[in-house]
């Protein structure tokens, strides 16, 4: 299914093609360390972990204590899981399949 939204443009396509060109975890570390701040990377990793825990039906309290995520972050991720573009669901499904 093709994604269409206001976010799509040539520069975003280039970014995502760059990500898809990475071949292993070490290359991901190299690229993402250059393109993101440490705080941005930790925030993205935290949100993915929150999504995983929400899919496991964990409580906000459990998620907060294990990830350090605020209730606002947990709510935002939950909203994306329920009403977003299904990106979290896609990635979590694929990770679980491996």
PDB file of N, CA and C in Angstrom:
ATOM      1  N   UNK A   1       0.845  -1.170   0.000  1.00  0.00           N
ATOM      2  CA  UNK A   1       0.000   0.000   0.000  1.00  0.00           C
ATOM      3  C   UNK A   1       0.895   1.238   0.000  1.00  0.00           C
ATOM      4  N   UNK A   2       0.660   2.125  -0.912  1.00  0.00           N
ATOM      5  CA  UNK A   2       1.453   3.353  -1.015  1.00  0.00           C
ATOM      6  C   UNK A   2       0.980   4.365   0.026  1.00  0.00           C
ATOM      7  N   UNK A   3       1.933   5.059   0.597  1.00  0.00           N
ATOM      8  CA  UNK A   3       1.635   6.068   1.610  1.00  0.00           C
ATOM      9  C   UNK A   3       1.492   7.419   0.931  1.00  0.00           C
ATOM     10  N   UNK A   4       0.440   8.118   1.214  1.00  0.00           N
ATOM     11  CA  UNK A   4       0.263   9.473   0.704  1.00  0.00           C
ATOM     12  C   UNK A   4      -0.188  10.360   1.852  1.00  0.00           C
ATOM     13  N   UNK A   5       0.525  11.457   2.027  1.00  0.00           N
ATOM     14  CA  UNK A   5       0.184  12.379   3.100  1.00  0.00           C
ATOM     15  C   UNK A   5       0.916  13.683   2.859  1.00  0.00           C
ATOM     16  N   UNK A   6       0.621  14.671   3.648  1.00  0.00           N
ATOM     17  CA  UNK A   6       1.265  15.979   3.530  1.00  0.00           C
ATOM     18  C   UNK A   6       2.753  15.929   3.849  1.00  0.00           C
ATOM     19  N   UNK A   7       3.203  14.882   4.500  1.00  0.00           N
ATOM     20  CA  UNK A   7       4.605  14.734   4.873  1.00  0.00           C
ATOM     21  C   UNK A   7       5.500  14.391   3.685  1.00  0.00           C
ATOM     22  N   UNK A   8       4.947  13.746   2.683  1.00  0.00           N
ATOM     23  CA  UNK A   8       5.736  13.251   1.558  1.00  0.00           C
ATOM     24  C   UNK A   8       6.245  14.394   0.687  1.00  0.00           C
ATOM     25  N   UNK A   9       7.571  14.377   0.455  1.00  0.00           N
ATOM     26  CA  UNK A   9       8.200  15.263  -0.517  1.00  0.00           C
ATOM     27  C   UNK A   9       9.548  14.657  -0.905  1.00  0.00           C
ATOM     28  N   UNK A  10      10.261  15.300  -1.809  1.00  0.00           N
ATOM     29  CA  UNK A  10      11.513  14.733  -2.320  1.00  0.00           C
ATOM     30  C   UNK A  10      12.574  14.561  -1.233  1.00  0.00           C
ATOM     31  N   UNK A  11      12.679  15.524  -0.334  1.00  0.00           N
ATOM     32  CA  UNK A  11      13.707  15.411   0.703  1.00  0.00           C
ATOM     33  C   UNK A  11      13.385  14.282   1.685  1.00  0.00           C
ATOM     34  N   UNK A  12      12.112  14.082   1.995  1.00  0.00           N
ATOM     35  CA  UNK A  12      11.733  12.967   2.864  1.00  0.00           C
ATOM     36  C   UNK A  12      11.973  11.642   2.150  1.00  0.00           C
ATOM     37  N   UNK A  13      11.647  11.582   0.856  1.00  0.00           N
ATOM     38  CA  UNK A  13      11.932  10.372   0.082  1.00  0.00           C
ATOM     39  C   UNK A  13      13.421  10.047   0.123  1.00  0.00           C
ATOM     40  N   UNK A  14      14.249  11.065  -0.022  1.00  0.00           N
ATOM     41  CA  UNK A  14      15.701  10.858   0.012  1.00  0.00           C
ATOM     42  C   UNK A  14      16.152  10.323   1.369  1.00  0.00           C
ATOM     43  N   UNK A  15      15.601  10.877   2.442  1.00  0.00           N
ATOM     44  CA  UNK A  15      15.942  10.403   3.781  1.00  0.00           C
ATOM     45  C   UNK A  15      15.579   8.931   3.938  1.00  0.00           C
ATOM     46  N   UNK A  16      14.381   8.559   3.541  1.00  0.00           N
ATOM     47  CA  UNK A  16      13.937   7.185   3.719  1.00  0.00           C
ATOM     48  C   UNK A  16      14.700   6.219   2.811  1.00  0.00           C
ATOM     49  N   UNK A  17      15.062   6.666   1.617  1.00  0.00           N
ATOM     50  CA  UNK A  17      15.907   5.838   0.749  1.00  0.00           C
ATOM     51  C   UNK A  17      17.271   5.617   1.400  1.00  0.00           C
ATOM     52  N   UNK A  18      17.785   6.647   2.062  1.00  0.00           N
ATOM     53  CA  UNK A  18      19.063   6.509   2.768  1.00  0.00           C
ATOM     54  C   UNK A  18      18.947   5.471   3.870  1.00  0.00           C
ATOM     55  N   UNK A  19      17.867   5.505   4.626  1.00  0.00           N
ATOM     56  CA  UNK A  19      17.659   4.525   5.699  1.00  0.00           C
ATOM     57  C   UNK A  19      17.567   3.117   5.112  1.00  0.00           C
ATOM     58  N   UNK A  20      16.836   2.983   4.021  1.00  0.00           N
ATOM     59  CA  UNK A  20      16.689   1.664   3.393  1.00  0.00           C
ATOM     60  C   UNK A  20      17.999   1.150   2.797  1.00  0.00           C
ATOM     61  N   UNK A  21      18.938   2.056   2.528  1.00  0.00           N
ATOM     62  CA  UNK A  21      20.240   1.659   1.979  1.00  0.00           C
ATOM     63  C   UNK A  21      21.176   1.102   3.047  1.00  0.00           C
ATOM     64  N   UNK A  22      20.859   1.322   4.309  1.00  0.00           N
ATOM     65  CA  UNK A  22      21.706   0.808   5.391  1.00  0.00           C
ATOM     66  C   UNK A  22      21.598  -0.709   5.438  1.00  0.00           C
ATOM     67  N   UNK A  23      22.727  -1.374   5.659  1.00  0.00           N
ATOM     68  CA  UNK A  23      22.752  -2.827   5.542  1.00  0.00           C
ATOM     69  C   UNK A  23      22.823  -3.579   6.868  1.00  0.00           C
ATOM     70  N   UNK A  24      23.185  -2.904   7.960  1.00  0.00           N
ATOM     71  CA  UNK A  24      23.281  -3.620   9.233  1.00  0.00           C
ATOM     72  C   UNK A  24      23.188  -2.630  10.395  1.00  0.00           C
ATOM     73  N   UNK A  25      23.182  -3.159  11.594  1.00  0.00           N
ATOM     74  CA  UNK A  25      23.014  -2.313  12.780  1.00  0.00           C
ATOM     75  C   UNK A  25      24.165  -1.326  12.928  1.00  0.00           C
ATOM     76  N   UNK A  26      25.394  -1.752  12.660  1.00  0.00           N
ATOM     77  CA  UNK A  26      26.533  -0.832  12.770  1.00  0.00           C
ATOM     78  C   UNK A  26      26.373   0.358  11.830  1.00  0.00           C
ATOM     79  N   UNK A  27      25.926   0.114  10.597  1.00  0.00           N
ATOM     80  CA  UNK A  27      25.685   1.211   9.663  1.00  0.00           C
ATOM     81  C   UNK A  27      24.582   2.124  10.171  1.00  0.00           C
ATOM     82  N   UNK A  28      23.570   1.553  10.791  1.00  0.00           N
ATOM     83  CA  UNK A  28      22.492   2.364  11.376  1.00  0.00           C
ATOM     84  C   UNK A  28      23.048   3.269  12.464  1.00  0.00           C
ATOM     85  N   UNK A  29      23.893   2.714  13.349  1.00  0.00           N
ATOM     86  CA  UNK A  29      24.502   3.535  14.393  1.00  0.00           C
ATOM     87  C   UNK A  29      25.303   4.675  13.779  1.00  0.00           C
ATOM     88  N   UNK A  30      26.087   4.385  12.759  1.00  0.00           N
ATOM     89  CA  UNK A  30      26.913   5.421  12.124  1.00  0.00           C
ATOM     90  C   UNK A  30      26.046   6.534  11.538  1.00  0.00           C
ATOM     91  N   UNK A  31      25.029   6.151  10.766  1.00  0.00           N
ATOM     92  CA  UNK A  31      24.186   7.135  10.097  1.00  0.00           C
ATOM     93  C   UNK A  31      23.363   7.943  11.093  1.00  0.00           C
ATOM     94  N   UNK A  32      22.684   7.247  12.001  1.00  0.00           N
ATOM     95  CA  UNK A  32      21.798   7.943  12.926  1.00  0.00           C
ATOM     96  C   UNK A  32      22.567   8.804  13.921  1.00  0.00           C
ATOM     97  N   UNK A  33      23.788   8.405  14.282  1.00  0.00           N
ATOM     98  CA  UNK A  33      24.599   9.250  15.158  1.00  0.00           C
ATOM     99  C   UNK A  33      24.948  10.566  14.467  1.00  0.00           C
ATOM    100  N   UNK A  34      25.141  10.512  13.159  1.00  0.00           N
ATOM    101  CA  UNK A  34      25.446  11.732  12.411  1.00  0.00           C
ATOM    102  C   UNK A  34      24.215  12.601  12.172  1.00  0.00           C
ATOM    103  N   UNK A  35      23.072  11.982  11.937  1.00  0.00           N
ATOM    104  CA  UNK A  35      21.895  12.747  11.504  1.00  0.00           C
ATOM    105  C   UNK A  35      20.990  13.198  12.653  1.00  0.00           C
ATOM    106  N   UNK A  36      21.091  12.530  13.794  1.00  0.00           N
ATOM    107  CA  UNK A  36      20.234  12.848  14.937  1.00  0.00           C
ATOM    108  C   UNK A  36      21.076  13.192  16.159  1.00  0.00           C
ATOM    109  N   UNK A  37      20.456  13.914  17.072  1.00  0.00           N
ATOM    110  CA  UNK A  37      21.096  14.115  18.368  1.00  0.00           C
ATOM    111  C   UNK A  37      20.871  12.867  19.210  1.00  0.00           C
ATOM    112  N   UNK A  38      21.668  12.721  20.254  1.00  0.00           N
ATOM    113  CA  UNK A  38      21.492  11.591  21.168  1.00  0.00           C
ATOM    114  C   UNK A  38      20.085  11.627  21.762  1.00  0.00           C
ATOM    115  N   UNK A  39      19.616  12.812  22.124  1.00  0.00           N
ATOM    116  CA  UNK A  39      18.273  12.941  22.710  1.00  0.00           C
ATOM    117  C   UNK A  39      17.193  12.508  21.721  1.00  0.00           C
ATOM    118  N   UNK A  40      17.332  12.869  20.446  1.00  0.00           N
ATOM    119  CA  UNK A  40      16.350  12.463  19.435  1.00  0.00           C
ATOM    120  C   UNK A  40      16.322  10.948  19.286  1.00  0.00           C
ATOM    121  N   UNK A  41      17.485  10.336  19.248  1.00  0.00           N
ATOM    122  CA  UNK A  41      17.558   8.878  19.113  1.00  0.00           C
ATOM    123  C   UNK A  41      16.951   8.175  20.316  1.00  0.00           C
ATOM    124  N   UNK A  42      17.286   8.651  21.503  1.00  0.00           N
ATOM    125  CA  UNK A  42      16.739   8.032  22.717  1.00  0.00           C
ATOM    126  C   UNK A  42      15.225   8.200  22.771  1.00  0.00           C
ATOM    127  N   UNK A  43      14.736   9.339  22.312  1.00  0.00           N
ATOM    128  CA  UNK A  43      13.297   9.587  22.290  1.00  0.00           C
ATOM    129  C   UNK A  43      12.587   8.640  21.326  1.00  0.00           C
ATOM    130  N   UNK A  44      13.161   8.435  20.141  1.00  0.00           N
ATOM    131  CA  UNK A  44      12.556   7.511  19.180  1.00  0.00           C
ATOM    132  C   UNK A  44      12.570   6.081  19.719  1.00  0.00           C
ATOM    133  N   UNK A  45      13.679   5.678  20.313  1.00  0.00           N
ATOM    134  CA  UNK A  45      13.774   4.327  20.884  1.00  0.00           C
ATOM    135  C   UNK A  45      12.758   4.152  22.007  1.00  0.00           C
ATOM    136  N   UNK A  46      12.605   5.187  22.826  1.00  0.00           N
ATOM    137  CA  UNK A  46      11.644   5.134  23.925  1.00  0.00           C
ATOM    138  C   UNK A  46      10.224   4.984  23.386  1.00  0.00           C
ATOM    139  N   UNK A  47       9.866   5.751  22.357  1.00  0.00           N
ATOM    140  CA  UNK A  47       8.516   5.672  21.797  1.00  0.00           C
ATOM    141  C   UNK A  47       8.230   4.290  21.207  1.00  0.00           C
ATOM    142  N   UNK A  48       9.225   3.687  20.573  1.00  0.00           N
ATOM    143  CA  UNK A  48       9.032   2.340  20.033  1.00  0.00           C
ATOM    144  C   UNK A  48       8.810   1.341  21.167  1.00  0.00           C
ATOM    145  N   UNK A  49       9.567   1.473  22.241  1.00  0.00           N
ATOM    146  CA  UNK A  49       9.383   0.588  23.393  1.00  0.00           C
ATOM    147  C   UNK A  49       8.007   0.798  24.026  1.00  0.00           C
ATOM    148  N   UNK A  50       7.561   2.047  24.111  1.00  0.00           N
ATOM    149  CA  UNK A  50       6.225   2.351  24.641  1.00  0.00           C
ATOM    150  C   UNK A  50       5.170   1.680  23.765  1.00  0.00           C
ATOM    151  N   UNK A  51       5.310   1.774  22.453  1.00  0.00           N
ATOM    152  CA  UNK A  51       4.340   1.147  21.542  1.00  0.00           C
ATOM    153  C   UNK A  51       4.287  -0.355  21.761  1.00  0.00           C
ATOM    154  N   UNK A  52       5.444  -0.961  21.908  1.00  0.00           N
ATOM    155  CA  UNK A  52       5.510  -2.408  22.152  1.00  0.00           C
ATOM    156  C   UNK A  52       4.783  -2.760  23.447  1.00  0.00           C
ATOM    157  N   UNK A  53       5.031  -2.004  24.489  1.00  0.00           N
ATOM    158  CA  UNK A  53       4.400  -2.279  25.779  1.00  0.00           C
ATOM    159  C   UNK A  53       2.897  -2.033  25.735  1.00  0.00           C
ATOM    160  N   UNK A  54       2.460  -1.012  24.994  1.00  0.00           N
ATOM    161  CA  UNK A  54       1.023  -0.771  24.847  1.00  0.00           C
ATOM    162  C   UNK A  54       0.361  -1.941  24.131  1.00  0.00           C
ATOM    163  N   UNK A  55       1.021  -2.483  23.117  1.00  0.00           N
ATOM    164  CA  UNK A  55       0.458  -3.632  22.405  1.00  0.00           C
ATOM    165  C   UNK A  55       0.394  -4.867  23.306  1.00  0.00           C
ATOM    166  N   UNK A  56       1.250  -4.900  24.314  1.00  0.00           N
ATOM    167  CA  UNK A  56       1.229  -5.993  25.297  1.00  0.00           C
ATOM    168  C   UNK A  56       0.222  -5.723  26.414  1.00  0.00           C
ATOM    169  N   UNK A  57      -0.554  -4.631  26.266  1.00  0.00           N
ATOM    170  CA  UNK A  57      -1.574  -4.222  27.238  1.00  0.00           C
ATOM    171  C   UNK A  57      -0.996  -3.894  28.610  1.00  0.00           C
ATOM    172  N   UNK A  58       0.202  -3.362  28.630  1.00  0.00           N
ATOM    173  CA  UNK A  58       0.820  -2.930  29.880  1.00  0.00           C
ATOM    174  C   UNK A  58       0.169  -1.623  30.332  1.00  0.00           C
ATOM    175  N   UNK A  59       0.157  -1.358  31.620  1.00  0.00           N
ATOM    176  CA  UNK A  59      -0.448  -0.146  32.164  1.00  0.00           C
ATOM    177  C   UNK A  59       0.489   1.040  31.992  1.00  0.00           C
ATOM    178  N   UNK A  60      -0.097   2.239  32.064  1.00  0.00           N
ATOM    179  CA  UNK A  60       0.721   3.453  31.988  1.00  0.00           C
ATOM    180  C   UNK A  60       1.775   3.445  33.094  1.00  0.00           C
ATOM    181  N   UNK A  61       1.403   3.002  34.277  1.00  0.00           N
ATOM    182  CA  UNK A  61       2.344   2.955  35.399  1.00  0.00           C
ATOM    183  C   UNK A  61       3.530   2.051  35.113  1.00  0.00           C
ATOM    184  N   UNK A  62       3.254   0.877  34.572  1.00  0.00           N
ATOM    185  CA  UNK A  62       4.345  -0.048  34.216  1.00  0.00           C
ATOM    186  C   UNK A  62       5.250   0.568  33.150  1.00  0.00           C
ATOM    187  N   UNK A  63       4.616   1.173  32.156  1.00  0.00           N
ATOM    188  CA  UNK A  63       5.382   1.760  31.044  1.00  0.00           C
ATOM    189  C   UNK A  63       6.249   2.902  31.540  1.00  0.00           C
ATOM    190  N   UNK A  64       5.676   3.760  32.369  1.00  0.00           N
ATOM    191  CA  UNK A  64       6.434   4.886  32.915  1.00  0.00           C
ATOM    192  C   UNK A  64       7.614   4.404  33.736  1.00  0.00           C
ATOM    193  N   UNK A  65       7.383   3.426  34.596  1.00  0.00           N
ATOM    194  CA  UNK A  65       8.466   2.966  35.471  1.00  0.00           C
ATOM    195  C   UNK A  65       9.564   2.251  34.689  1.00  0.00           C
ATOM    196  N   UNK A  66       9.228   1.542  33.624  1.00  0.00           N
ATOM    197  CA  UNK A  66      10.238   0.804  32.868  1.00  0.00           C
ATOM    198  C   UNK A  66      10.936   1.631  31.800  1.00  0.00           C
ATOM    199  N   UNK A  67      10.252   2.647  31.254  1.00  0.00           N
ATOM    200  CA  UNK A  67      10.845   3.421  30.150  1.00  0.00           C
ATOM    201  C   UNK A  67      11.204   4.847  30.531  1.00  0.00           C
ATOM    202  N   UNK A  68      10.580   5.360  31.581  1.00  0.00           N
ATOM    203  CA  UNK A  68      10.772   6.757  31.937  1.00  0.00           C
ATOM    204  C   UNK A  68       9.926   7.702  31.099  1.00  0.00           C
ATOM    205  N   UNK A  69       9.078   7.153  30.242  1.00  0.00           N
ATOM    206  CA  UNK A  69       8.229   7.982  29.380  1.00  0.00           C
ATOM    207  C   UNK A  69       7.160   8.684  30.203  1.00  0.00           C
ATOM    208  N   UNK A  70       6.855   9.905  29.816  1.00  0.00           N
ATOM    209  CA  UNK A  70       5.784  10.652  30.480  1.00  0.00           C
ATOM    210  C   UNK A  70       4.433  10.108  30.026  1.00  0.00           C
ATOM    211  N   UNK A  71       3.405  10.413  30.794  1.00  0.00           N
ATOM    212  CA  UNK A  71       2.066   9.979  30.393  1.00  0.00           C
ATOM    213  C   UNK A  71       1.655  10.658  29.085  1.00  0.00           C
ATOM    214  N   UNK A  72       2.149  11.863  28.835  1.00  0.00           N
ATOM    215  CA  UNK A  72       1.850  12.551  27.570  1.00  0.00           C
ATOM    216  C   UNK A  72       2.447  11.782  26.391  1.00  0.00           C
ATOM    217  N   UNK A  73       3.674  11.299  26.548  1.00  0.00           N
ATOM    218  CA  UNK A  73       4.309  10.513  25.493  1.00  0.00           C
ATOM    219  C   UNK A  73       3.555   9.207  25.275  1.00  0.00           C
ATOM    220  N   UNK A  74       3.188   8.557  26.359  1.00  0.00           N
ATOM    221  CA  UNK A  74       2.446   7.297  26.253  1.00  0.00           C
ATOM    222  C   UNK A  74       1.115   7.533  25.536  1.00  0.00           C
ATOM    223  N   UNK A  75       0.421   8.603  25.885  1.00  0.00           N
ATOM    224  CA  UNK A  75      -0.857   8.928  25.244  1.00  0.00           C
ATOM    225  C   UNK A  75      -0.674   9.205  23.758  1.00  0.00           C
ATOM    226  N   UNK A  76       0.383   9.907  23.405  1.00  0.00           N
ATOM    227  CA  UNK A  76       0.644  10.217  21.993  1.00  0.00           C
ATOM    228  C   UNK A  76       0.903   8.937  21.208  1.00  0.00           C
ATOM    229  N   UNK A  77       1.716   8.054  21.761  1.00  0.00           N
ATOM    230  CA  UNK A  77       2.005   6.788  21.085  1.00  0.00           C
ATOM    231  C   UNK A  77       0.723   5.957  20.963  1.00  0.00           C
ATOM    232  N   UNK A  78      -0.082   5.940  22.019  1.00  0.00           N
ATOM    233  CA  UNK A  78      -1.341   5.186  21.981  1.00  0.00           C
ATOM    234  C   UNK A  78      -2.267   5.726  20.897  1.00  0.00           C
ATOM    235  N   UNK A  79      -2.312   7.054  20.770  1.00  0.00           N
ATOM    236  CA  UNK A  79      -3.127   7.679  19.724  1.00  0.00           C
ATOM    237  C   UNK A  79      -2.637   7.248  18.336  1.00  0.00           C
ATOM    238  N   UNK A  80      -1.312   7.197  18.158  1.00  0.00           N
ATOM    239  CA  UNK A  80      -0.757   6.742  16.880  1.00  0.00           C
ATOM    240  C   UNK A  80      -1.095   5.281  16.613  1.00  0.00           C
ATOM    241  N   UNK A  81      -1.033   4.445  17.639  1.00  0.00           N
ATOM    242  CA  UNK A  81      -1.394   3.035  17.475  1.00  0.00           C
ATOM    243  C   UNK A  81      -2.854   2.880  17.070  1.00  0.00           C
ATOM    244  N   UNK A  82      -3.712   3.711  17.629  1.00  0.00           N
ATOM    245  CA  UNK A  82      -5.146   3.602  17.356  1.00  0.00           C
ATOM    246  C   UNK A  82      -5.591   4.323  16.095  1.00  0.00           C
ATOM    247  N   UNK A  83      -4.979   5.469  15.777  1.00  0.00           N
ATOM    248  CA  UNK A  83      -5.484   6.306  14.691  1.00  0.00           C
ATOM    249  C   UNK A  83      -4.417   6.741  13.693  1.00  0.00           C
ATOM    250  N   UNK A  84      -3.190   6.237  13.841  1.00  0.00           N
ATOM    251  CA  UNK A  84      -2.094   6.682  12.995  1.00  0.00           C
ATOM    252  C   UNK A  84      -2.012   5.933  11.678  1.00  0.00           C
ATOM    253  N   UNK A  85      -0.838   5.985  11.075  1.00  0.00           N
ATOM    254  CA  UNK A  85      -0.599   5.389   9.761  1.00  0.00           C
ATOM    255  C   UNK A  85      -0.227   3.911   9.847  1.00  0.00           C
ATOM    256  N   UNK A  86      -0.295   3.317  11.024  1.00  0.00           N
ATOM    257  CA  UNK A  86       0.009   1.901  11.282  1.00  0.00           C
ATOM    258  C   UNK A  86       1.493   1.566  11.143  1.00  0.00           C
ATOM    259  N   UNK A  87       2.354   2.573  11.216  1.00  0.00           N
ATOM    260  CA  UNK A  87       3.789   2.336  11.150  1.00  0.00           C
ATOM    261  C   UNK A  87       4.317   1.552  12.334  1.00  0.00           C
ATOM    262  N   UNK A  88       3.864   1.903  13.530  1.00  0.00           N
ATOM    263  CA  UNK A  88       4.282   1.150  14.715  1.00  0.00           C
ATOM    264  C   UNK A  88       3.868  -0.308  14.577  1.00  0.00           C
ATOM    265  N   UNK A  89       2.616  -0.541  14.207  1.00  0.00           N
ATOM    266  CA  UNK A  89       2.100  -1.902  14.095  1.00  0.00           C
ATOM    267  C   UNK A  89       2.900  -2.710  13.077  1.00  0.00           C
ATOM    268  N   UNK A  90       3.207  -2.094  11.954  1.00  0.00           N
ATOM    269  CA  UNK A  90       3.979  -2.764  10.907  1.00  0.00           C
ATOM    270  C   UNK A  90       5.343  -3.199  11.429  1.00  0.00           C
ATOM    271  N   UNK A  91       6.067  -2.267  12.046  1.00  0.00           N
ATOM    272  CA  UNK A  91       7.414  -2.557  12.525  1.00  0.00           C
ATOM    273  C   UNK A  91       7.384  -3.563  13.667  1.00  0.00           C
ATOM    274  N   UNK A  92       6.470  -3.397  14.609  1.00  0.00           N
ATOM    275  CA  UNK A  92       6.410  -4.324  15.739  1.00  0.00           C
ATOM    276  C   UNK A  92       6.053  -5.737  15.282  1.00  0.00           C
ATOM    277  N   UNK A  93       5.170  -5.845  14.310  1.00  0.00           N
ATOM    278  CA  UNK A  93       4.824  -7.156  13.753  1.00  0.00           C
ATOM    279  C   UNK A  93       6.047  -7.805  13.118  1.00  0.00           C
ATOM    280  N   UNK A  94       6.779  -7.037  12.337  1.00  0.00           N
ATOM    281  CA  UNK A  94       7.965  -7.583  11.678  1.00  0.00           C
ATOM    282  C   UNK A  94       9.048  -7.960  12.674  1.00  0.00           C
ATOM    283  N   UNK A  95       9.242  -7.151  13.703  1.00  0.00           N
ATOM    284  CA  UNK A  95      10.222  -7.481  14.717  1.00  0.00           C
ATOM    285  C   UNK A  95       9.832  -8.750  15.472  1.00  0.00           C
ATOM    286  N   UNK A  96       8.561  -8.913  15.739  1.00  0.00           N
ATOM    287  CA  UNK A  96       8.084 -10.097  16.455  1.00  0.00           C
ATOM    288  C   UNK A  96       8.198 -11.362  15.601  1.00  0.00           C
ATOM    289  N   UNK A  97       8.149 -11.190  14.288  1.00  0.00           N
ATOM    290  CA  UNK A  97       8.242 -12.328  13.383  1.00  0.00           C
ATOM    291  C   UNK A  97       9.656 -12.867  13.241  1.00  0.00           C
ATOM    292  N   UNK A  98      10.645 -12.063  13.641  1.00  0.00           N
ATOM    293  CA  UNK A  98      12.040 -12.470  13.478  1.00  0.00           C
ATOM    294  C   UNK A  98      12.520 -13.291  14.640  1.00  0.00           C
TER     295      UNK A  98
END
